[in-house]
Amino acid sequence: MHKGNFKEMYLNTEQLDLGKFKVATSETLYMTVVSMLFVIIIGLILGLLLYNLGKSKRIGAKIFYNLLSIISNICRSVPFIILIILLIPFTKALMGTFLGAKAAIPSLVISAAPFYGRLVEMAFREVDHGVLEAANSMGANKWELVTKVLIPESLPALISGVTVTVITMIGFTAMAGAIGAGGLGGLAYQEGFMRNRPTITLFATICVLVIVFMVQWLGDWAVKKTDKR
């Protein structure tokens, strides 16, 4: 490809509309932040359930653990673009529409919460059993064990899990944009690909990469701040 053709295709600034990029970026951030609030809450609960059930030797607990594991694996394994299509009736019933940034949130949460839940379970399993036994011998109840020992001791791993999940979520929002959720993915697909404007696609991709790099940097910084080792 000649330099002139490359510049004409990918560096044609006349195609760029900063207003649309601001709206698309705000939609991507909205979908990511709101979804992650639900993902963190549900993921912590799910991870704690899996952790406690996995330790139990009771038959009922093992059955429930296997059931949760199967449901979690199914939600994690279904490709997101397929999941969001399968959930259109549910999304429409819950949100009143299956289009727009708000409509993408249920699918994002259902897809990412089991993923983060597994990361939470693994983080809890890494906590030193001696620390838990010491707290238990001092009379700590289950709530205190979770809030004062389990979560603080596994905080770096939990934050690292959040970082990975957020980056995954940003990728999901881009896919959701291709079927009407908006955001930078929607801008890249609708305005860039469908209208043959490669410059828009390129700059939308750059915006996504900048967000991902910022999230990774913040996550790494938070992990270092909370790591006691």
C-alpha atoms as one frame of an Amber mdcrd trajectory, in Angstrom:
protein
   0.000   0.000   0.000   1.368   3.416  -0.962   1.937   6.034   1.751  -0.583
   8.315   0.139  -3.272   5.646   0.128  -2.576   4.783   3.757  -2.821   8.413
   4.839  -5.985   8.922   2.811  -7.629   5.802   4.307  -6.564   5.922   7.951
  -5.481   9.501   8.657  -8.325  11.417   7.061  -9.167  13.762   9.933 -12.164
  15.144   8.028 -13.982  11.927   8.929 -13.576  12.562  12.662 -16.379  14.072
  14.705 -15.109  14.818  18.218 -18.656  15.168  19.525 -19.492  11.608  18.488
 -16.247  10.336  20.007 -17.038  12.021  23.328 -20.510  10.468  23.394 -19.173
   7.050  22.397 -16.416   7.181  25.031 -18.900   8.203  27.746 -21.181   5.306
  26.731 -18.308   2.826  26.915 -17.284   4.129  30.349 -20.909   4.073  31.531
 -21.423   0.452  30.458 -18.121  -0.595  32.023 -18.485   1.207  35.367 -22.149
   0.383  36.030 -21.718  -3.245  34.983 -18.592  -3.633  37.119 -20.413  -2.401
  40.227 -22.840  -5.305  39.872 -20.101  -7.715  38.793 -17.971  -7.002  41.869
 -20.897  -7.458  44.276 -22.241 -10.609  42.602 -18.732 -11.967  42.001 -17.741
 -11.565  45.650 -20.900 -13.336  46.811 -20.490 -16.100  44.237 -16.781 -16.505
  44.991 -17.444 -16.700  48.718 -20.169 -19.305  48.166 -17.885 -21.400  45.963
 -15.049 -21.066  48.491 -17.161 -22.153  51.472 -18.970 -24.924  49.606 -15.699
 -26.217  48.189 -14.270 -26.627  51.694 -17.326 -28.418  53.041 -17.381 -32.216
  53.164 -21.178 -32.474  53.283 -22.837 -34.137  50.308 -25.421 -31.354  49.932
 -22.666 -28.719  49.831 -20.766 -30.673  47.180 -23.890 -30.997  45.026 -24.606
 -27.275  45.347 -20.942 -26.474  44.577 -21.034 -28.594  41.420 -24.330 -26.964
  40.368 -22.918 -23.457  40.837 -19.763 -24.493  39.004 -21.735 -25.780  36.018
 -23.855 -22.608  35.802 -20.744 -20.445  36.189 -18.866 -22.370  33.499 -21.788
 -22.139  31.088 -22.050 -18.352  31.522 -18.285 -17.973  31.083 -18.053 -20.288
  28.105 -20.815 -18.896  25.880 -19.278 -16.303  23.503 -20.495 -12.870  24.521
 -21.879 -11.932  21.110 -24.061 -15.078  21.231 -25.038 -14.510  24.872 -26.238
 -10.970  24.246 -28.416 -12.210  21.364 -29.831 -15.059  23.470 -30.671 -12.592
  26.248 -32.525 -10.111  24.014 -36.005 -11.218  25.263 -34.821 -11.037  28.905
 -33.130  -7.678  28.327 -36.209  -6.250  26.611 -38.465  -7.432  29.454 -36.106
  -6.015  32.105 -34.980  -2.755  30.470 -37.843  -2.108  28.029 -35.464  -2.216
  25.054 -32.513  -4.195  23.763 -30.784  -1.158  22.207 -28.544   1.421  23.848
 -25.885   1.416  26.552 -28.309   0.614  29.394 -29.660  -2.423  27.563 -26.167
  -3.958  27.370 -25.715  -4.012  31.160 -27.663  -7.240  31.959 -25.692  -9.238
  29.397 -22.410  -7.735  30.554 -23.143  -8.606  34.174 -24.330 -12.153  33.433
 -21.244 -12.803  31.340 -18.615 -11.246  33.622 -19.920 -11.967  37.152 -19.202
 -15.751  37.011 -15.751 -14.994  35.573 -14.931 -12.670  38.472 -16.560 -15.074
  40.925 -14.043 -17.747  39.927 -11.183 -15.285  40.381 -12.531 -14.426  43.847
 -12.712 -18.114  44.772  -9.085 -18.637  43.689  -8.001 -15.517  45.625  -9.685
 -16.795  48.804  -8.063 -20.217  48.392  -4.630 -18.577  48.392  -5.123 -17.130
  51.887  -2.910 -18.829  54.489  -5.010 -21.317  56.477  -2.897 -20.548  59.538
  -4.152 -16.961  59.553  -7.771 -18.136  59.350  -7.255 -20.702  62.107  -5.619
 -18.087  64.339  -8.543 -15.691  63.860 -11.005 -18.526  64.480  -9.258 -19.537
  67.708  -9.517 -15.932  68.926 -13.312 -16.132  68.648 -13.923 -14.427  65.301
 -17.329 -15.239  63.821 -17.918 -16.023  60.140 -18.661 -12.402  59.218 -15.469
 -11.200  60.931 -13.454 -13.956  59.235 -14.678 -12.743  55.851 -14.452  -8.965
  56.379 -11.385  -8.763  58.630  -9.271 -11.684  57.473 -10.303 -13.282  54.176
 -10.914 -10.129  52.104  -7.992  -8.044  53.507  -5.541 -10.935  53.085  -6.634
 -11.588  49.500  -7.088  -7.915  48.523  -4.185  -7.720  46.022  -5.513 -10.783
  44.172  -9.059  -9.395  44.285  -7.907  -6.086  42.803  -5.913  -7.917  40.145
  -9.076  -9.883  39.321 -11.065  -6.668  39.022  -8.444  -5.276  36.637  -8.595
  -8.351  34.397 -12.403  -8.328  34.480 -12.654  -4.619  33.628 -10.378  -5.080
  30.619 -12.461  -8.065  29.522 -15.596  -5.971  30.045 -14.279  -3.205  27.794
 -13.862  -5.794  25.054 -17.414  -6.985  25.649 -18.775  -3.429  25.340 -17.081
  -3.165  21.940 -18.870  -6.338  20.789 -22.162  -5.110  22.246 -21.754  -1.902
  20.254 -21.881  -3.884  17.029 -25.505  -4.847  17.730 -26.829  -1.531  18.938
 -25.367  -0.834  22.379 -23.420   2.224  21.239 -20.051   3.109  22.690 -16.728
   3.053  20.898 -17.454  -0.399  19.490 -20.684   0.854  17.975 -18.935   3.922
  16.562 -16.164   1.793  15.026 -18.665  -0.590  13.460 -21.548   1.688  12.440
 -19.638   4.832  11.467 -16.312   3.264  10.565 -16.801  -0.165   9.037 -20.348
   0.115   7.660 -19.725   3.542   6.100 -16.196   2.668   4.911 -14.436   5.234
   7.108 -11.284   3.462   8.337 -10.070   6.575  10.157 -13.003   6.370  12.565
 -12.360   2.672  13.188  -8.669   3.342  13.825  -9.243   6.209  16.252 -12.018
   4.325  18.077  -9.559   1.456  18.522  -6.932   3.851  19.868  -9.461   5.244
  22.366 -10.248   1.717  23.582  -6.535   0.941  23.932  -5.944   4.127  25.942
  -8.758   3.171  28.351  -7.364  -0.362  28.701  -3.830   0.908  29.398  -5.157
   3.335  32.026  -7.154   0.575  33.741  -4.118  -1.740  33.731  -1.894   0.986
  35.185  -4.389   1.819  37.937  -4.849  -1.873  38.723  -1.094  -2.501  38.964
  -0.686   0.572  41.169  -3.485  -0.555  43.507  -2.058  -4.076  43.754   1.368
  -2.708  44.758  -0.218  -0.429  47.362  -2.177  -3.261  48.987   0.417  -6.048
  48.722   1.988  -6.598  52.166   4.740  -8.861  50.895
